[in-house]
Every structure is written in structure tokens, then in C-alpha cells.
PDB file of C-alpha atoms in Angstrom:
ATOM      1  CA  MET A   1      95.869 -28.102  67.232  1.00 74.00           C
ATOM      2  CA  VAL A   2      95.357 -30.249  70.163  1.00 79.00           C
ATOM      3  CA  ARG A   3      93.861 -27.247  72.203  1.00 84.00           C
ATOM      4  CA  LYS A   4      91.291 -26.642  69.286  1.00 85.00           C
ATOM      5  CA  ILE A   5      90.342 -30.377  69.265  1.00 87.00           C
ATOM      6  CA  LEU A   6      89.764 -30.249  72.937  1.00 88.00           C
ATOM      7  CA  VAL A   7      87.743 -26.982  72.965  1.00 87.00           C
ATOM      8  CA  ARG A   8      85.564 -28.464  70.155  1.00 88.00           C
ATOM      9  CA  THR A   9      85.253 -31.762  72.023  1.00 91.00           C
ATOM     10  CA  PHE A  10      84.100 -29.912  75.170  1.00 91.00           C
ATOM     11  CA  ILE A  11      81.816 -27.626  73.233  1.00 91.00           C
ATOM     12  CA  GLY A  12      80.121 -30.845  71.295  1.00 91.00           C
ATOM     13  CA  ILE A  13      79.612 -32.650  74.775  1.00 93.00           C
ATOM     14  CA  VAL A  14      77.971 -29.630  76.069  1.00 91.00           C
ATOM     15  CA  LEU A  15      75.669 -29.503  73.269  1.00 90.00           C
ATOM     16  CA  ILE A  16      74.811 -33.075  73.335  1.00 91.00           C
ATOM     17  CA  MET A  17      74.002 -32.713  77.245  1.00 90.00           C
ATOM     18  CA  LEU A  18      71.538 -29.728  76.336  1.00 88.00           C
ATOM     19  CA  TYR A  19      69.866 -31.143  73.253  1.00 88.00           C
ATOM     20  CA  LEU A  20      69.825 -34.892  73.728  1.00 90.00           C
ATOM     21  CA  PRO A  21      66.762 -34.716  76.063  1.00 87.00           C
ATOM     22  CA  ILE A  22      64.835 -32.435  73.668  1.00 89.00           C
ATOM     23  CA  VAL A  23      65.732 -34.904  70.755  1.00 89.00           C
ATOM     24  CA  TRP A  24      64.604 -37.929  73.021  1.00 88.00           C
ATOM     25  CA  MET A  25      61.266 -36.111  73.550  1.00 87.00           C
ATOM     26  CA  ILE A  26      60.855 -35.400  69.721  1.00 89.00           C
ATOM     27  CA  VAL A  27      61.395 -38.835  69.023  1.00 89.00           C
ATOM     28  CA  PHE A  28      59.078 -40.237  71.456  1.00 86.00           C
ATOM     29  CA  SER A  29      56.381 -37.805  70.482  1.00 86.00           C
ATOM     30  CA  PHE A  30      55.806 -40.260  67.684  1.00 88.00           C
ATOM     31  CA  THR A  31      54.848 -43.203  69.703  1.00 86.00           C
ATOM     32  CA  GLU A  32      51.992 -43.625  71.896  1.00 81.00           C
ATOM     33  CA  THR A  33      53.503 -45.377  74.833  1.00 79.00           C
ATOM     34  CA  PRO A  34      53.357 -43.189  78.201  1.00 74.00           C
ATOM     35  CA  SER A  35      56.755 -44.452  79.091  1.00 73.00           C
ATOM     36  CA  PHE A  36      60.000 -42.681  77.710  1.00 70.00           C
ATOM     37  CA  SER A  37      61.804 -46.126  77.674  1.00 72.00           C
ATOM     38  CA  ASP A  38      59.465 -48.267  75.615  1.00 75.00           C
ATOM     39  CA  TRP A  39      58.901 -47.957  71.922  1.00 80.00           C
ATOM     40  CA  SER A  40      55.582 -49.203  70.874  1.00 78.00           C
ATOM     41  CA  GLY A  41      55.764 -48.258  67.207  1.00 82.00           C
ATOM     42  CA  PHE A  42      55.851 -45.121  65.013  1.00 86.00           C
ATOM     43  CA  SER A  43      52.556 -43.275  65.076  1.00 84.00           C
ATOM     44  CA  PHE A  44      51.043 -39.545  64.466  1.00 85.00           C
ATOM     45  CA  ASN A  45      48.288 -40.482  66.970  1.00 84.00           C
ATOM     46  CA  ASN A  46      49.630 -38.119  69.748  1.00 84.00           C
ATOM     47  CA  TYR A  47      49.513 -35.125  67.278  1.00 86.00           C
ATOM     48  CA  ILE A  48      45.863 -36.320  65.973  1.00 84.00           C
ATOM     49  CA  ASN A  49      44.646 -36.515  69.395  1.00 82.00           C
ATOM     50  CA  LEU A  50      46.121 -33.140  70.411  1.00 80.00           C
ATOM     51  CA  PHE A  51      44.531 -31.303  67.789  1.00 79.00           C
ATOM     52  CA  SER A  52      41.161 -33.408  67.580  1.00 79.00           C
ATOM     53  CA  GLY A  53      40.502 -33.389  71.332  1.00 70.00           C
ATOM     54  CA  ASN A  54      40.334 -37.202  71.351  1.00 72.00           C
ATOM     55  CA  GLY A  55      43.115 -37.762  74.166  1.00 66.00           C
ATOM     56  CA  PRO A  56      42.592 -38.803  77.761  1.00 68.00           C
ATOM     57  CA  ASN A  57      43.193 -34.944  78.955  1.00 71.00           C
ATOM     58  CA  ALA A  58      42.249 -33.362  75.880  1.00 75.00           C
ATOM     59  CA  ASP A  59      39.936 -30.846  77.242  1.00 79.00           C
ATOM     60  CA  LYS A  60      42.415 -29.776  80.197  1.00 82.00           C
ATOM     61  CA  ILE A  61      45.380 -29.616  77.813  1.00 83.00           C
ATOM     62  CA  GLN A  62      43.262 -27.275  75.168  1.00 84.00           C
ATOM     63  CA  GLU A  63      42.094 -25.119  78.308  1.00 87.00           C
ATOM     64  CA  ALA A  64      45.791 -24.854  79.486  1.00 88.00           C
ATOM     65  CA  ILE A  65      46.877 -23.947  75.980  1.00 88.00           C
ATOM     66  CA  VAL A  66      44.263 -21.197  75.499  1.00 90.00           C
ATOM     67  CA  ASN A  67      45.137 -19.744  78.972  1.00 91.00           C
ATOM     68  CA  THR A  68      49.011 -20.001  78.508  1.00 92.00           C
ATOM     69  CA  LEU A  69      49.049 -18.243  75.065  1.00 91.00           C
ATOM     70  CA  PHE A  70      46.573 -15.693  76.190  1.00 93.00           C
ATOM     71  CA  VAL A  71      48.595 -14.822  79.229  1.00 93.00           C
ATOM     72  CA  GLY A  72      52.001 -15.099  77.374  1.00 92.00           C
ATOM     73  CA  PHE A  73      50.872 -12.722  74.653  1.00 94.00           C
ATOM     74  CA  PHE A  74      49.995  -9.904  76.777  1.00 95.00           C
ATOM     75  CA  VAL A  75      52.697 -10.678  79.230  1.00 95.00           C
ATOM     76  CA  SER A  76      55.041 -10.323  76.117  1.00 94.00           C
ATOM     77  CA  LEU A  77      53.278  -7.331  74.834  1.00 95.00           C
ATOM     78  CA  LEU A  78      53.280  -5.373  78.219  1.00 95.00           C
ATOM     79  CA  SER A  79      56.919  -6.365  78.966  1.00 94.00           C
ATOM     80  CA  THR A  80      58.238  -5.282  75.712  1.00 94.00           C
ATOM     81  CA  VAL A  81      56.477  -1.785  75.904  1.00 94.00           C
ATOM     82  CA  LEU A  82      57.745  -1.321  79.442  1.00 93.00           C
ATOM     83  CA  GLY A  83      61.212  -2.716  78.970  1.00 92.00           C
ATOM     84  CA  THR A  84      61.903  -0.803  75.924  1.00 92.00           C
ATOM     85  CA  LEU A  85      60.741   2.436  77.441  1.00 91.00           C
ATOM     86  CA  GLY A  86      62.726   1.750  80.301  1.00 90.00           C
ATOM     87  CA  ALA A  87      65.756   1.110  78.300  1.00 90.00           C
ATOM     88  CA  ILE A  88      65.197   4.250  76.471  1.00 89.00           C
ATOM     89  CA  GLY A  89      64.861   6.453  79.571  1.00 88.00           C
ATOM     90  CA  LEU A  90      67.874   4.566  81.163  1.00 88.00           C
ATOM     91  CA  HIS A  91      70.093   5.389  78.111  1.00 86.00           C
ATOM     92  CA  ALA A  92      68.989   8.833  78.199  1.00 84.00           C
ATOM     93  CA  ILE A  93      70.362   9.482  81.642  1.00 84.00           C
ATOM     94  CA  HIS A  94      73.855  11.161  81.715  1.00 81.00           C
ATOM     95  CA  ASN A  95      74.440  10.827  85.545  1.00 84.00           C
ATOM     96  CA  LYS A  96      76.572   7.632  85.952  1.00 85.00           C
ATOM     97  CA  ARG A  97      75.806   7.165  89.673  1.00 88.00           C
ATOM     98  CA  VAL A  98      71.905   7.529  88.992  1.00 87.00           C
ATOM     99  CA  LYS A  99      72.305   5.277  85.864  1.00 85.00           C
ATOM    100  CA  ALA A 100      74.200   2.672  87.796  1.00 86.00           C
ATOM    101  CA  THR A 101      71.380   2.723  90.614  1.00 87.00           C
ATOM    102  CA  TYR A 102      68.639   2.367  88.157  1.00 87.00           C
ATOM    103  CA  SER A 103      70.450  -0.413  86.356  1.00 85.00           C
ATOM    104  CA  THR A 104      70.934  -2.249  89.778  1.00 86.00           C
ATOM    105  CA  VAL A 105      67.287  -2.021  90.804  1.00 86.00           C
ATOM    106  CA  ASN A 106      66.472  -3.402  87.266  1.00 85.00           C
ATOM    107  CA  GLN A 107      68.486  -6.525  87.956  1.00 84.00           C
ATOM    108  CA  ILE A 108      67.003  -7.176  91.375  1.00 84.00           C
ATOM    109  CA  PRO A 109      63.962  -9.328  89.899  1.00 82.00           C
ATOM    110  CA  LEU A 110      66.567 -11.271  87.851  1.00 83.00           C
ATOM    111  CA  ILE A 111      68.911 -12.005  90.759  1.00 85.00           C
ATOM    112  CA  ASN A 112      66.389 -12.418  93.396  1.00 84.00           C
ATOM    113  CA  SER A 113      64.823 -15.806  93.944  1.00 84.00           C
ATOM    114  CA  GLU A 114      61.519 -16.407  92.178  1.00 86.00           C
ATOM    115  CA  ILE A 115      59.779 -17.739  95.129  1.00 89.00           C
ATOM    116  CA  VAL A 116      60.505 -14.558  96.989  1.00 90.00           C
ATOM    117  CA  THR A 117      59.008 -12.460  94.153  1.00 88.00           C
ATOM    118  CA  ALA A 118      56.034 -14.766  93.817  1.00 89.00           C
ATOM    119  CA  ILE A 119      55.196 -14.411  97.525  1.00 91.00           C
ATOM    120  CA  ALA A 120      55.775 -10.465  97.704  1.00 90.00           C
ATOM    121  CA  LEU A 121      53.330 -10.325  94.696  1.00 89.00           C
ATOM    122  CA  ALA A 122      50.675 -12.503  96.526  1.00 87.00           C
ATOM    123  CA  LEU A 123      50.761 -10.204  99.432  1.00 89.00           C
ATOM    124  CA  VAL A 124      50.313  -7.031  97.333  1.00 88.00           C
ATOM    125  CA  PHE A 125      47.406  -8.885  95.308  1.00 86.00           C
ATOM    126  CA  ASN A 126      45.673  -9.892  98.486  1.00 84.00           C
ATOM    127  CA  LEU A 127      46.014  -6.218  99.839  1.00 85.00           C
ATOM    128  CA  PHE A 128      44.460  -4.691  96.878  1.00 82.00           C
ATOM    129  CA  ALA A 129      41.831  -7.502  96.846  1.00 78.00           C
ATOM    130  CA  SER A 130      40.886  -6.603 100.353  1.00 78.00           C
ATOM    131  CA  LEU A 131      40.982  -2.858 100.189  1.00 79.00           C
ATOM    132  CA  PHE A 132      38.917  -2.550  96.847  1.00 75.00           C
ATOM    133  CA  LYS A 133      36.716  -5.688  97.270  1.00 73.00           C
ATOM    134  CA  ILE A 134      37.737  -7.391  94.001  1.00 71.00           C
ATOM    135  CA  ASN A 135      36.349 -10.661  93.132  1.00 67.00           C
ATOM    136  CA  ASP A 136      39.432 -12.939  92.933  1.00 64.00           C
ATOM    137  CA  GLY A 137      37.783 -15.932  91.331  1.00 68.00           C
ATOM    138  CA  SER A 138      36.613 -14.708  88.103  1.00 77.00           C
ATOM    139  CA  TRP A 139      38.661 -15.792  84.916  1.00 77.00           C
ATOM    140  CA  GLY A 140      39.260 -12.242  83.792  1.00 80.00           C
ATOM    141  CA  THR A 141      40.478 -11.098  87.093  1.00 81.00           C
ATOM    142  CA  THR A 142      42.731 -14.071  87.579  1.00 86.00           C
ATOM    143  CA  ALA A 143      44.253 -13.595  84.215  1.00 88.00           C
ATOM    144  CA  PHE A 144      44.890  -9.909  84.683  1.00 88.00           C
ATOM    145  CA  LYS A 145      46.538 -10.637  87.890  1.00 88.00           C
ATOM    146  CA  LEU A 146      48.723 -13.281  86.490  1.00 91.00           C
ATOM    147  CA  ILE A 147      49.856 -10.945  83.566  1.00 92.00           C
ATOM    148  CA  LEU A 148      50.913  -8.331  85.952  1.00 92.00           C
ATOM    149  CA  ALA A 149      52.861 -10.782  88.024  1.00 91.00           C
ATOM    150  CA  GLN A 150      54.596 -12.191  85.107  1.00 92.00           C
ATOM    151  CA  THR A 151      55.367  -8.869  83.579  1.00 93.00           C
ATOM    152  CA  THR A 152      57.240  -8.058  86.872  1.00 91.00           C
ATOM    153  CA  LEU A 153      59.505 -10.905  86.096  1.00 89.00           C
ATOM    154  CA  CYS A 154      59.840 -10.284  82.253  1.00 92.00           C
ATOM    155  CA  ALA A 155      60.208  -6.828  81.779  1.00 92.00           C
ATOM    156  CA  PRO A 156      63.703  -6.311  83.285  1.00 92.00           C
ATOM    157  CA  TYR A 157      64.821  -9.133  80.635  1.00 91.00           C
ATOM    158  CA  VAL A 158      63.434  -6.859  77.843  1.00 92.00           C
ATOM    159  CA  LEU A 159      65.331  -3.921  79.195  1.00 92.00           C
ATOM    160  CA  LEU A 160      68.671  -5.849  79.416  1.00 90.00           C
ATOM    161  CA  ASN A 161      68.134  -6.926  75.713  1.00 90.00           C
ATOM    162  CA  VAL A 162      67.295  -3.503  74.214  1.00 91.00           C
ATOM    163  CA  LEU A 163      69.760  -1.513  76.283  1.00 89.00           C
ATOM    164  CA  PRO A 164      72.902  -3.060  74.591  1.00 88.00           C
ATOM    165  CA  ARG A 165      71.282  -2.105  71.016  1.00 88.00           C
ATOM    166  CA  LEU A 166      70.710   1.598  72.350  1.00 87.00           C
ATOM    167  CA  GLN A 167      74.231   1.879  73.413  1.00 85.00           C
ATOM    168  CA  LYS A 168      75.504   0.873  69.759  1.00 85.00           C
ATOM    169  CA  THR A 169      73.293   3.500  68.101  1.00 82.00           C
ATOM    170  CA  ASP A 170      74.773   6.799  66.775  1.00 78.00           C
ATOM    171  CA  ASN A 171      72.945   9.688  68.502  1.00 78.00           C
ATOM    172  CA  LYS A 172      74.190  11.917  65.745  1.00 81.00           C
ATOM    173  CA  ILE A 173      71.484  10.219  63.310  1.00 82.00           C
ATOM    174  CA  TYR A 174      68.751  11.141  65.911  1.00 80.00           C
ATOM    175  CA  GLU A 175      69.924  14.627  66.276  1.00 81.00           C
ATOM    176  CA  ALA A 176      70.251  14.881  62.427  1.00 84.00           C
ATOM    177  CA  ALA A 177      66.546  13.715  62.217  1.00 83.00           C
ATOM    178  CA  LEU A 178      65.567  16.631  64.430  1.00 82.00           C
ATOM    179  CA  ASP A 179      67.638  19.121  62.469  1.00 82.00           C
ATOM    180  CA  LEU A 180      65.649  18.113  59.363  1.00 81.00           C
ATOM    181  CA  GLY A 181      62.248  18.989  61.048  1.00 82.00           C
ATOM    182  CA  CYS A 182      61.386  15.692  62.793  1.00 82.00           C
ATOM    183  CA  THR A 183      59.677  16.019  66.147  1.00 83.00           C
ATOM    184  CA  PRO A 184      61.408  13.994  69.082  1.00 83.00           C
ATOM    185  CA  ALA A 185      58.484  11.398  68.864  1.00 83.00           C
ATOM    186  CA  LYS A 186      58.891  10.957  65.000  1.00 85.00           C
ATOM    187  CA  ALA A 187      62.427  10.774  65.233  1.00 84.00           C
ATOM    188  CA  MET A 188      62.149   8.121  67.710  1.00 84.00           C
ATOM    189  CA  PHE A 189      59.903   5.996  65.628  1.00 84.00           C
ATOM    190  CA  LYS A 190      61.725   6.824  62.418  1.00 84.00           C
ATOM    191  CA  VAL A 191      65.286   6.241  63.485  1.00 84.00           C
ATOM    192  CA  VAL A 192      65.885   4.910  67.008  1.00 85.00           C
ATOM    193  CA  LEU A 193      63.158   2.072  66.982  1.00 86.00           C
ATOM    194  CA  PRO A 194      64.284   0.494  63.683  1.00 87.00           C
ATOM    195  CA  ASP A 195      67.714   0.538  64.833  1.00 87.00           C
ATOM    196  CA  ILE A 196      66.962  -1.282  68.141  1.00 88.00           C
ATOM    197  CA  MET A 197      64.304  -3.585  66.614  1.00 89.00           C
ATOM    198  CA  PRO A 198      66.394  -6.826  66.957  1.00 85.00           C
ATOM    199  CA  GLY A 199      66.686  -6.307  70.699  1.00 88.00           C
ATOM    200  CA  ILE A 200      63.147  -5.682  70.970  1.00 91.00           C
ATOM    201  CA  ILE A 201      62.072  -8.763  69.132  1.00 89.00           C
ATOM    202  CA  VAL A 202      64.483 -10.834  71.089  1.00 87.00           C
ATOM    203  CA  GLY A 203      63.202  -9.569  74.469  1.00 90.00           C
ATOM    204  CA  ALA A 204      59.646 -10.013  73.303  1.00 91.00           C
ATOM    205  CA  LEU A 205      60.333 -13.870  72.655  1.00 88.00           C
ATOM    206  CA  LEU A 206      62.310 -14.119  75.706  1.00 89.00           C
ATOM    207  CA  SER A 207      59.375 -12.669  77.895  1.00 92.00           C
ATOM    208  CA  PHE A 208      56.861 -14.995  75.911  1.00 91.00           C
ATOM    209  CA  THR A 209      59.047 -18.087  76.606  1.00 88.00           C
ATOM    210  CA  LEU A 210      59.559 -17.109  80.286  1.00 90.00           C
ATOM    211  CA  SER A 211      55.774 -16.661  80.636  1.00 91.00           C
ATOM    212  CA  ILE A 212      55.029 -20.162  79.424  1.00 89.00           C
ATOM    213  CA  ASP A 213      57.521 -21.467  81.444  1.00 87.00           C
ATOM    214  CA  ASP A 214      56.752 -19.809  84.591  1.00 90.00           C
ATOM    215  CA  PHE A 215      55.380 -22.210  87.420  1.00 90.00           C
ATOM    216  CA  VAL A 216      56.080 -20.625  90.843  1.00 90.00           C
ATOM    217  CA  ILE A 217      54.590 -17.262  90.369  1.00 90.00           C
ATOM    218  CA  THR A 218      51.518 -18.833  88.567  1.00 90.00           C
ATOM    219  CA  LYS A 219      50.971 -21.459  91.314  1.00 89.00           C
ATOM    220  CA  ILE A 220      51.393 -19.083  94.215  1.00 89.00           C
ATOM    221  CA  ASN A 221      49.250 -16.203  92.622  1.00 86.00           C
ATOM    222  CA  VAL A 222      46.350 -17.932  91.036  1.00 85.00           C
ATOM    223  CA  THR A 223      43.961 -20.692  91.671  1.00 78.00           C
ATOM    224  CA  SER A 224      41.403 -22.670  89.220  1.00 78.00           C
ATOM    225  CA  PHE A 225      43.465 -21.253  86.366  1.00 84.00           C
ATOM    226  CA  GLU A 226      45.522 -23.859  84.550  1.00 87.00           C
ATOM    227  CA  THR A 227      48.458 -23.155  82.354  1.00 89.00           C
ATOM    228  CA  LEU A 228      50.847 -25.721  80.735  1.00 88.00           C
ATOM    229  CA  SER A 229      53.175 -25.747  83.773  1.00 87.00           C
ATOM    230  CA  THR A 230      50.444 -26.100  86.486  1.00 87.00           C
ATOM    231  CA  LEU A 231      48.683 -28.629  84.279  1.00 85.00           C
ATOM    232  CA  LEU A 232      52.058 -30.830  83.926  1.00 83.00           C
ATOM    233  CA  TYR A 233      52.377 -30.498  87.775  1.00 82.00           C
ATOM    234  CA  GLY A 234      48.926 -31.681  88.341  1.00 80.00           C
ATOM    235  CA  LEU A 235      49.018 -34.555  85.836  1.00 75.00           C
ATOM    236  CA  LYS A 236      52.441 -35.647  87.281  1.00 70.00           C
ATOM    237  CA  ASN A 237      51.295 -35.395  90.810  1.00 64.00           C
ATOM    238  CA  GLY A 238      51.085 -38.785  92.268  1.00 54.00           C
ATOM    239  CA  LYS A 239      53.885 -40.097  90.121  1.00 57.00           C
ATOM    240  CA  HIS A 240      51.539 -41.062  87.208  1.00 61.00           C
ATOM    241  CA  PRO A 241      53.249 -40.889  83.653  1.00 67.00           C
ATOM    242  CA  LEU A 242      52.550 -37.864  81.785  1.00 74.00           C
ATOM    243  CA  PRO A 243      50.066 -38.387  78.706  1.00 77.00           C
ATOM    244  CA  ALA A 244      51.754 -39.013  75.378  1.00 80.00           C
ATOM    245  CA  ASP A 245      50.241 -36.108  73.714  1.00 82.00           C
ATOM    246  CA  ILE A 246      51.954 -33.700  75.995  1.00 83.00           C
ATOM    247  CA  ARG A 247      55.234 -34.835  74.257  1.00 85.00           C
ATOM    248  CA  ALA A 248      53.629 -33.652  70.870  1.00 86.00           C
ATOM    249  CA  LEU A 249      52.603 -30.351  72.275  1.00 86.00           C
ATOM    250  CA  PHE A 250      56.096 -29.472  73.542  1.00 86.00           C
ATOM    251  CA  THR A 251      57.768 -30.809  70.338  1.00 90.00           C
ATOM    252  CA  ILE A 252      55.432 -28.225  68.308  1.00 89.00           C
ATOM    253  CA  ILE A 253      56.303 -25.547  71.007  1.00 86.00           C
ATOM    254  CA  PHE A 254      60.210 -26.340  70.531  1.00 87.00           C
ATOM    255  CA  PHE A 255      59.983 -25.953  66.639  1.00 88.00           C
ATOM    256  CA  ILE A 256      58.071 -22.640  66.666  1.00 85.00           C
ATOM    257  CA  VAL A 257      60.557 -21.245  68.884  1.00 81.00           C
ATOM    258  CA  PHE A 258      63.512 -22.603  66.871  1.00 83.00           C
ATOM    259  CA  SER A 259      61.994 -21.494  63.692  1.00 84.00           C
ATOM    260  CA  LEU A 260      61.531 -17.905  65.215  1.00 78.00           C
ATOM    261  CA  MET A 261      65.190 -17.767  66.208  1.00 76.00           C
ATOM    262  CA  MET A 262      66.359 -19.015  62.887  1.00 80.00           C
ATOM    263  CA  VAL A 263      64.453 -16.184  61.135  1.00 76.00           C
ATOM    264  CA  LEU A 264      65.835 -13.638  63.531  1.00 69.00           C
ATOM    265  CA  TYR A 265      69.406 -15.002  62.918  1.00 65.00           C
ATOM    266  CA  LYS A 266      69.415 -14.689  59.320  1.00 62.00           C
ATOM    267  CA  PRO A 267      69.338 -10.736  58.881  1.00 52.00           C
ATOM    268  CA  LYS A 268      72.044 -10.570  61.616  1.00 48.00           C
ATOM    269  CA  LYS A 269      74.198 -13.031  59.838  1.00 45.00           C
ATOM    270  CA  LYS A 270      73.824 -11.000  56.487  1.00 45.00           C
ATOM    271  CA  GLN A 271      74.689  -7.740  58.279  1.00 48.00           C
ATOM    272  CA  GLU A 272      77.942  -9.299  59.553  1.00 45.00           C
ATOM    273  CA  LYS A 273      78.872 -10.439  56.070  1.00 46.00           C
ATOM    274  CA  HIS A 274      78.491  -6.682  54.855  1.00 46.00           C
TER     275      HIS A 274
END
């Protein structure tokens, strides 16, 4: 009994430490003061300024939102495709030594310091730019380069989310689909992909979140292309307080991600009951 109380108390303390800053941000998104310690009265003006473009940095914030969502969508899409294909290919390897080698290689971008990955990618991009005379200043080229750079970071996470789902699937169902006349491709889409879809969706959401959150790779590899992370760094540089409408923006992002996770959790909970 005492052990159970101690365990629950410890878990409660950890959860409070994790979520108290987020709750504090949500509360202060409803006040216009730039400080996190002074309450100037309840107001929806931060949200109104965010959507109407009347804030002091509204143009920069809206540009950063568009750039971040554009890059995040394509990073998530590309990472999901590559990570899922990689997981399927890795699962199909029967040689344990080869499989372990590929699995270790996949984990290098996860374990490796992000600054090392960022500098290595910057060297590769500069080499290709000089060899093929690519204009590195256009918006499209910069966005494409950033998408490739962040996909290098995010795709291994998708693979690690999809692979455990594949290992739990019953290969006999796939073989039965082949015996009933399905081609390998059709059996993959009809049998395997629906079974591993929860892992694919979680991997896609994770890669999207990592793309939004990324700063090091973005800051080192692109210039004159603001994302939310680089914008926050620029606004905070010089120890100036962040604009109040930034709190409203990240409150909205938090609730969107939280809602998506709750939607994904419900089917899983129902399956566990059955």
C-alpha cells in the first residue's frame, strides 16, 4: 500500500513538472502582458491579433506559420513514406546479422548529436550547390533543401514506430491473401498496411512535430527562411520579451496535437477491451 502511494506520488510530481509550464503558457495566452509574471486582465486579444494580423510582429509570425506548416507537411509525408518502406524492407530481411546492421545504421541519426548532422548536411548541400550551380537564395530551393534536411532526421523515427507493428503482424494472413489471388502489392495494401496504420500515423505525427520543433538543422542549413523556431530565436535575441500572441499560437498548436493523440488513443483503447 505504501509503495503504491509512493509510486503514484512520484508519477504525479513528474507529470506536474512536465505539464505545469504548458498550463502556465495556456493561462497567460489570455492576457496581453508580455511578461509571464504579471497578469493584466483576461482577454482574447492575443488570439484576435494572431488571426487578424494586427499584432506588432503579425507579418513575421504569419510568414513563419506558412513556412513551418509547408515544410512540416512535406517532411511528414516524405518521412512517412521512406520510414514505412524502410520498416517493411527491414522486416523482410531474415539474416539476423544483416538486420541488426541496418537497424544500427538507422539509429545513428537518433543517437548522433543534431549539430553534427546539421553541419554534415550543410557541407553536402554546399557541395551540390557548387557542382550544379544551384541558386541557393530562392524560396523554393531553400524550402526543398530544408525538407530534405529534416527528413534525414525524421524518417528513422517513423521506421522505429512502424517496425514493432510489423513484428506483431501475422505473416500467415499475408500468405493467405496471396493464395487467394492477390498480387504482392495488392496484399500489401489490403492486409499489411491497414494492420500497421496506427504505427504509420503516430510516426507521421511525430515527424511533423519534430519538423516544427527543429531549430539547429534549420538555422545552419537555410538563411532568409523563417520558421517558428528561428523566428522565436530572432524575437528573443537581445533579451526582449516575446510577443504575447506567440503564447496564443503555441497554445493552439498544443491543443491540435493533443486532440490528434486523443483521437488515436480511442481505437487502441477499444481494441484492448475486446
